[in-house]
CSV table of C-alpha atoms in Angstrom, one decimal:
chain,number,residue,atom,x,y,z
P,700,MET,CA,-4.9,-44.3,-1.5
P,701,ASP,CA,-3.7,-43.3,2.0
P,702,VAL,CA,-5.1,-40.5,4.2
P,703,VAL,CA,-2.1,-38.2,3.4
P,704,SER,CA,-2.6,-38.5,-0.4
P,705,LEU,CA,-6.4,-37.9,0.0
P,706,LEU,CA,-5.8,-34.8,2.1
P,707,GLY,CA,-3.3,-33.6,-0.5
P,708,ILE,CA,-5.8,-33.9,-3.3
P,709,VAL,CA,-8.6,-32.2,-1.3
P,710,GLY,CA,-6.2,-29.5,-0.3
P,711,ILE,CA,-5.2,-28.8,-3.9
P,712,ALA,CA,-8.9,-28.6,-4.9
P,713,VAL,CA,-9.9,-26.2,-2.2
P,714,SER,CA,-6.7,-24.0,-2.4
P,715,GLY,CA,-6.9,-24.0,-6.2
P,716,PHE,CA,-10.4,-22.5,-5.8
P,717,LEU,CA,-9.0,-19.8,-3.6
P,718,TYR,CA,-6.2,-19.0,-6.0
P,719,ALA,CA,-8.7,-18.8,-8.9
P,720,SER,CA,-11.4,-16.8,-6.9
P,721,PRO,CA,-10.4,-13.4,-8.3
P,722,PHE,CA,-11.2,-14.7,-11.8
P,723,PRO,CA,-14.6,-13.0,-12.0
P,724,SER,CA,-13.2,-9.7,-10.9
P,725,VAL,CA,-10.4,-10.0,-13.5
P,726,VAL,CA,-12.9,-10.7,-16.3
P,727,THR,CA,-15.0,-7.7,-15.2
P,728,ALA,CA,-11.9,-5.5,-15.1
P,729,ALA,CA,-10.9,-6.6,-18.6
P,730,ARG,CA,-14.3,-6.0,-20.1
P,731,LYS,CA,-14.7,-2.6,-18.5
P,732,ARG,CA,-11.0,-1.7,-18.8
P,733,ASP,CA,-11.1,-0.8,-15.1
P,734,ASN,CA,-8.4,-2.3,-12.8
P,735,SER,CA,-9.6,-0.6,-9.6
P,736,HIS,CA,-10.7,-4.0,-8.2
P,737,LEU,CA,-7.2,-5.6,-8.8
P,738,ASN,CA,-4.3,-5.3,-6.4
P,739,ASN,CA,-1.0,-5.5,-8.2
P,740,LYS,CA,1.1,-5.6,-5.0
P,741,LEU,CA,-1.0,-8.5,-3.6
P,742,LEU,CA,-0.6,-10.4,-6.8
P,743,PHE,CA,3.1,-10.0,-6.7
P,744,CYS,CA,3.2,-11.1,-3.1
P,745,LEU,CA,1.2,-14.1,-4.0
P,746,LEU,CA,3.6,-15.0,-6.7
P,747,LEU,CA,6.6,-14.8,-4.3
P,748,ASN,CA,4.8,-16.8,-1.8
P,749,CYS,CA,3.9,-19.5,-4.3
P,750,SER,CA,7.5,-19.5,-5.6
P,751,MET,CA,8.9,-20.1,-2.1
P,752,TRP,CA,6.4,-23.0,-1.6
P,753,VAL,CA,7.3,-24.5,-4.9
P,754,CYS,CA,11.0,-24.5,-3.9
P,755,TYR,CA,10.2,-26.0,-0.5
P,756,GLY,CA,8.0,-28.6,-2.1
P,757,PHE,CA,10.8,-29.6,-4.5
P,758,ARG,CA,13.3,-29.8,-1.7
P,759,LYS,CA,10.9,-31.9,0.4
P,760,ASN,CA,9.9,-34.0,-2.7
P,761,ASP,CA,6.3,-33.2,-1.9
P,762,HIS,CA,4.4,-33.1,-5.2
P,763,PHE,CA,1.2,-31.9,-3.6
P,764,ILE,CA,2.9,-28.7,-2.2
P,765,TYR,CA,4.8,-27.8,-5.4
P,766,GLY,CA,2.0,-28.8,-7.7
P,767,LEU,CA,-0.5,-26.6,-6.0
P,768,ASN,CA,1.8,-23.6,-5.9
P,769,LEU,CA,2.9,-24.0,-9.5
P,770,PHE,CA,-0.8,-23.5,-10.3
P,771,GLY,CA,-0.8,-20.5,-7.9
P,772,MET,CA,2.2,-19.0,-9.8
P,773,ALA,CA,0.5,-19.4,-13.1
P,774,VAL,CA,-2.7,-17.8,-11.9
P,775,SER,CA,-1.0,-14.8,-10.2
P,776,VAL,CA,1.1,-14.1,-13.4
P,777,GLY,CA,-2.0,-14.3,-15.6
P,778,PHE,CA,-4.0,-11.9,-13.4
P,779,ALA,CA,-1.0,-9.5,-13.1
P,780,ALA,CA,-0.6,-9.5,-16.9
P,781,VAL,CA,-4.3,-8.4,-17.2
P,782,TYR,CA,-3.7,-5.6,-14.6
P,783,HIS,CA,-0.5,-4.5,-16.5
P,784,LYS,CA,-2.3,-4.6,-19.8
P,785,LEU,CA,-4.9,-2.2,-18.5
P,786,ASN,CA,-2.3,0.2,-17.2
P,787,HIS,CA,0.5,0.0,-19.8
P,788,SER,CA,1.0,-0.8,-23.4
P,789,SER,CA,4.6,0.2,-24.2
P,790,SER,CA,7.3,-2.4,-24.8
P,791,SER,CA,9.4,-0.9,-22.0
P,792,SER,CA,6.7,-1.3,-19.5
P,793,TRP,CA,6.4,-5.0,-20.4
P,794,LEU,CA,10.1,-5.4,-19.8
P,795,THR,CA,9.5,-4.1,-16.3
P,796,PHE,CA,6.7,-6.6,-15.9
P,797,LEU,CA,9.0,-9.5,-17.0
P,798,LEU,CA,11.6,-8.3,-14.5
P,799,TYR,CA,9.2,-8.4,-11.6
P,800,TYR,CA,7.2,-11.4,-12.5
P,801,CYS,CA,9.8,-13.6,-14.1
P,802,ALA,CA,13.4,-12.6,-13.1
P,803,ILE,CA,12.7,-12.2,-9.4
P,804,PRO,CA,10.9,-15.6,-9.0
P,805,ALA,CA,13.7,-17.1,-11.1
P,806,ALA,CA,16.3,-15.7,-8.6
P,807,CYS,CA,14.2,-17.0,-5.8
P,808,PHE,CA,14.4,-20.5,-7.4
P,809,VAL,CA,18.1,-20.3,-7.7
P,810,LEU,CA,18.6,-19.3,-4.1
P,811,PHE,CA,16.1,-21.5,-2.5
P,812,LEU,CA,16.8,-24.6,-4.6
P,813,LEU,CA,20.6,-24.5,-4.8
P,814,VAL,CA,22.0,-22.2,-2.1
P,815,VAL,CA,19.9,-21.8,1.0
P,816,PRO,CA,19.6,-24.7,3.4
P,817,LEU,CA,16.2,-26.4,3.6
P,818,THR,CA,15.5,-25.3,7.2
P,819,ILE,CA,16.1,-21.7,6.2
P,820,VAL,CA,13.8,-22.1,3.2
P,821,GLY,CA,11.1,-23.4,5.5
P,822,VAL,CA,11.5,-20.6,8.0
P,823,VAL,CA,11.4,-17.9,5.4
P,824,THR,CA,8.5,-19.4,3.5
P,825,CYS,CA,6.5,-20.0,6.7
P,826,ALA,CA,7.2,-16.4,7.9
P,827,PHE,CA,6.2,-14.8,4.5
P,828,ASN,CA,3.0,-16.9,4.3
P,829,CYS,CA,2.1,-15.8,7.9
P,830,LEU,CA,2.6,-12.1,6.9
P,831,MET,CA,0.3,-12.5,4.0
P,832,PHE,CA,-2.4,-14.0,6.2
P,833,VAL,CA,-2.0,-11.3,8.8
P,834,SER,CA,-2.4,-8.7,6.0
P,835,THR,CA,-6.0,-9.7,5.8
P,836,LEU,CA,-6.5,-8.0,9.2
P,837,ALA,CA,-6.2,-4.7,7.3
P,838,THR,CA,-9.1,-5.7,5.0
P,839,MET,CA,-11.2,-6.8,8.0
P,840,ARG,CA,-10.5,-3.4,9.7
P,841,ARG,CA,-11.5,-1.5,6.5
P,842,ALA,CA,-14.7,-3.7,6.3
P,843,ILE,CA,-15.6,-2.8,9.9
P,844,GLU,CA,-14.9,0.9,9.5
P,845,THR,CA,-17.0,1.2,6.3
P,846,ALA,CA,-19.6,-1.5,7.3
P,847,ASN,CA,-19.0,-3.0,3.9
P,848,LYS,CA,-19.3,-6.8,4.0
P,849,ARG,CA,-18.5,-7.1,0.3
P,850,LEU,CA,-14.8,-6.7,1.3
P,851,LEU,CA,-15.1,-10.1,3.0
P,852,PRO,CA,-16.6,-12.6,0.5
P,853,LEU,CA,-18.3,-15.5,2.3
P,854,ALA,CA,-17.0,-18.1,-0.2
P,855,VAL,CA,-13.4,-16.9,0.3
P,856,ALA,CA,-13.7,-16.9,4.1
P,857,LEU,CA,-15.2,-20.5,4.1
P,858,GLY,CA,-12.6,-21.6,1.6
P,859,SER,CA,-9.8,-20.2,3.8
P,860,VAL,CA,-11.1,-22.2,6.8
P,861,ALA,CA,-11.5,-25.3,4.8
P,862,ALA,CA,-8.1,-25.1,3.0
P,863,GLY,CA,-6.3,-24.2,6.2
P,864,SER,CA,-7.9,-27.1,8.1
P,865,VAL,CA,-7.0,-29.6,5.4
P,866,TRP,CA,-3.4,-28.4,5.1
P,867,THR,CA,-3.0,-28.2,8.9
P,868,VAL,CA,-4.0,-31.9,9.3
P,869,TYR,CA,-1.8,-32.7,6.3
P,870,GLY,CA,1.2,-31.0,8.0
P,871,ILE,CA,0.5,-32.9,11.3
P,872,LEU,CA,0.4,-36.2,9.5
P,873,ILE,CA,3.7,-35.6,7.7
P,874,GLY,CA,5.2,-34.0,10.7
P,875,ASP,CA,6.1,-30.6,9.1
P,876,ILE,CA,5.9,-27.6,11.4
P,877,PHE,CA,6.4,-25.2,8.4
P,878,VAL,CA,3.2,-26.5,6.9
P,879,ILE,CA,1.3,-26.5,10.2
P,880,VAL,CA,1.9,-23.0,11.5
P,881,PRO,CA,0.8,-20.8,8.5
P,882,ASN,CA,-2.2,-22.9,7.8
P,883,ALA,CA,-3.3,-23.0,11.4
P,884,LEU,CA,-3.1,-19.2,11.4
P,885,GLY,CA,-5.1,-19.2,8.2
P,886,VAL,CA,-7.9,-21.2,10.0
P,887,VAL,CA,-8.0,-18.7,12.9
P,888,LEU,CA,-8.1,-15.7,10.6
P,889,GLY,CA,-10.7,-17.4,8.4
P,890,VAL,CA,-13.0,-18.0,11.4
P,891,LEU,CA,-12.4,-14.3,12.5
P,892,GLN,CA,-13.5,-13.2,9.0
P,893,LEU,CA,-16.7,-15.2,9.4
P,894,VAL,CA,-17.4,-13.6,12.8
P,895,VAL,CA,-16.8,-10.1,11.3
P,896,LEU,CA,-19.0,-11.0,8.3
P,897,THR,CA,-21.8,-12.2,10.5
P,898,ARG,CA,-21.6,-9.1,12.6
P,899,LEU,CA,-21.7,-6.8,9.6
P,900,THR,CA,-24.7,-8.7,8.1
P,901,CYS,CA,-26.6,-8.2,11.4
P,902,LEU,CA,-25.6,-4.5,11.3
P,903,VAL,CA,-26.8,-4.0,7.8
P,904,LYS,CA,-30.1,-5.8,8.5
P,905,SER,CA,-30.6,-3.6,11.6
P,906,LYS,CA,-30.0,-0.4,9.6
P,907,SER,CA,-32.4,-1.7,6.9
P,908,ARG,CA,-35.1,-2.1,9.6
P,909,ARG,CA,-34.5,1.4,10.9
P,910,THR,CA,-34.9,2.8,7.4
P,911,VAL,CA,-38.2,1.0,6.9
P,912,SER,CA,-39.3,2.3,10.3
P,913,MET,CA,-38.6,5.9,9.3
P,914,ARG,CA,-40.4,5.5,6.0
P,915,SER,CA,-43.5,4.3,7.7
P,916,ILE,CA,-44.0,7.5,9.6
P,917,THR,CA,-47.0,9.4,8.3
P,918,VAL,CA,-47.9,13.1,8.5
P,919,VAL,CA,-51.5,14.0,9.3
P,920,PRO,CA,-52.5,17.6,8.7
P,921,ILE,CA,-55.1,19.2,10.9
P,922,ALA,CA,-57.3,22.2,10.1
P,923,PRO,CA,-55.5,25.5,11.0
P,924,LEU,CA,-56.6,27.4,14.1
P,925,LYS,CA,-58.2,30.7,13.7
P,926,ASP,CA,-55.2,32.5,15.2
P,927,SER,CA,-52.6,30.7,13.1
P,928,SER,CA,-51.8,31.0,9.5
P,929,LYS,CA,-50.1,27.6,9.4
P,930,PRO,CA,-51.6,24.2,9.9
P,931,ILE,CA,-50.8,22.1,13.0
P,932,VAL,CA,-49.1,18.8,12.1
P,933,THR,CA,-49.1,15.7,14.1
P,934,VAL,CA,-46.7,12.8,13.5
P,935,THR,CA,-47.6,9.2,14.1
P,936,ASN,CA,-45.3,6.3,14.0
P,937,GLN,CA,-47.1,3.2,12.5
P,938,CYS,CA,-44.2,0.8,12.9
P,939,GLU,CA,-43.2,-1.4,15.8
P,940,GLN,CA,-40.1,-0.6,17.8
P,941,PRO,CA,-37.1,-2.5,16.4
């Protein structure tokens, strides 16, 4: 087995984990019948992105690229079906679902496989993938504003760095700029997520220490003076300075 094939297999394993990472949230949503943790627009964009990469992989005869993204398509359609089931139940709504999640990707296949030149397919696919990666900046901003590190799961951030690194090296070895650019950007954004996550973790720990410090303050009452009807109270801080 050569290095390129080995990287392709590792890339499929790591990226497959990322595609399947929303599975616990989907299961929880199905059990509680609450889809507030699912993003239908993001799932649709993921489906389009995977559809484009499947077309590009077929045109390049790269079974690692189209194999991985066929799996991504299946996962995104499955997750979207759960989301749709929680929102709608009528037959007409399912026709709309089929239009979005079947007809549009099918049209993408026809255009990108039979009509559009390979170079244009690569440019469009690369650009769309980069836009999806950049959209994570909005999530990072929301995590910083709300000081909520749960918006940036550690496993996903590490997986993004690992997958991006593998596919970047893969793209370099096969000499494909359209594979290199989006995955190199994914590595940069993944590292940025880790930096933000580390900062938020330190911030949460600092707030926790301050809360403990406030709780350790004791109030010691002293006998009231003759000329006062209220006791004098002294406050002592028994904790160390943070």
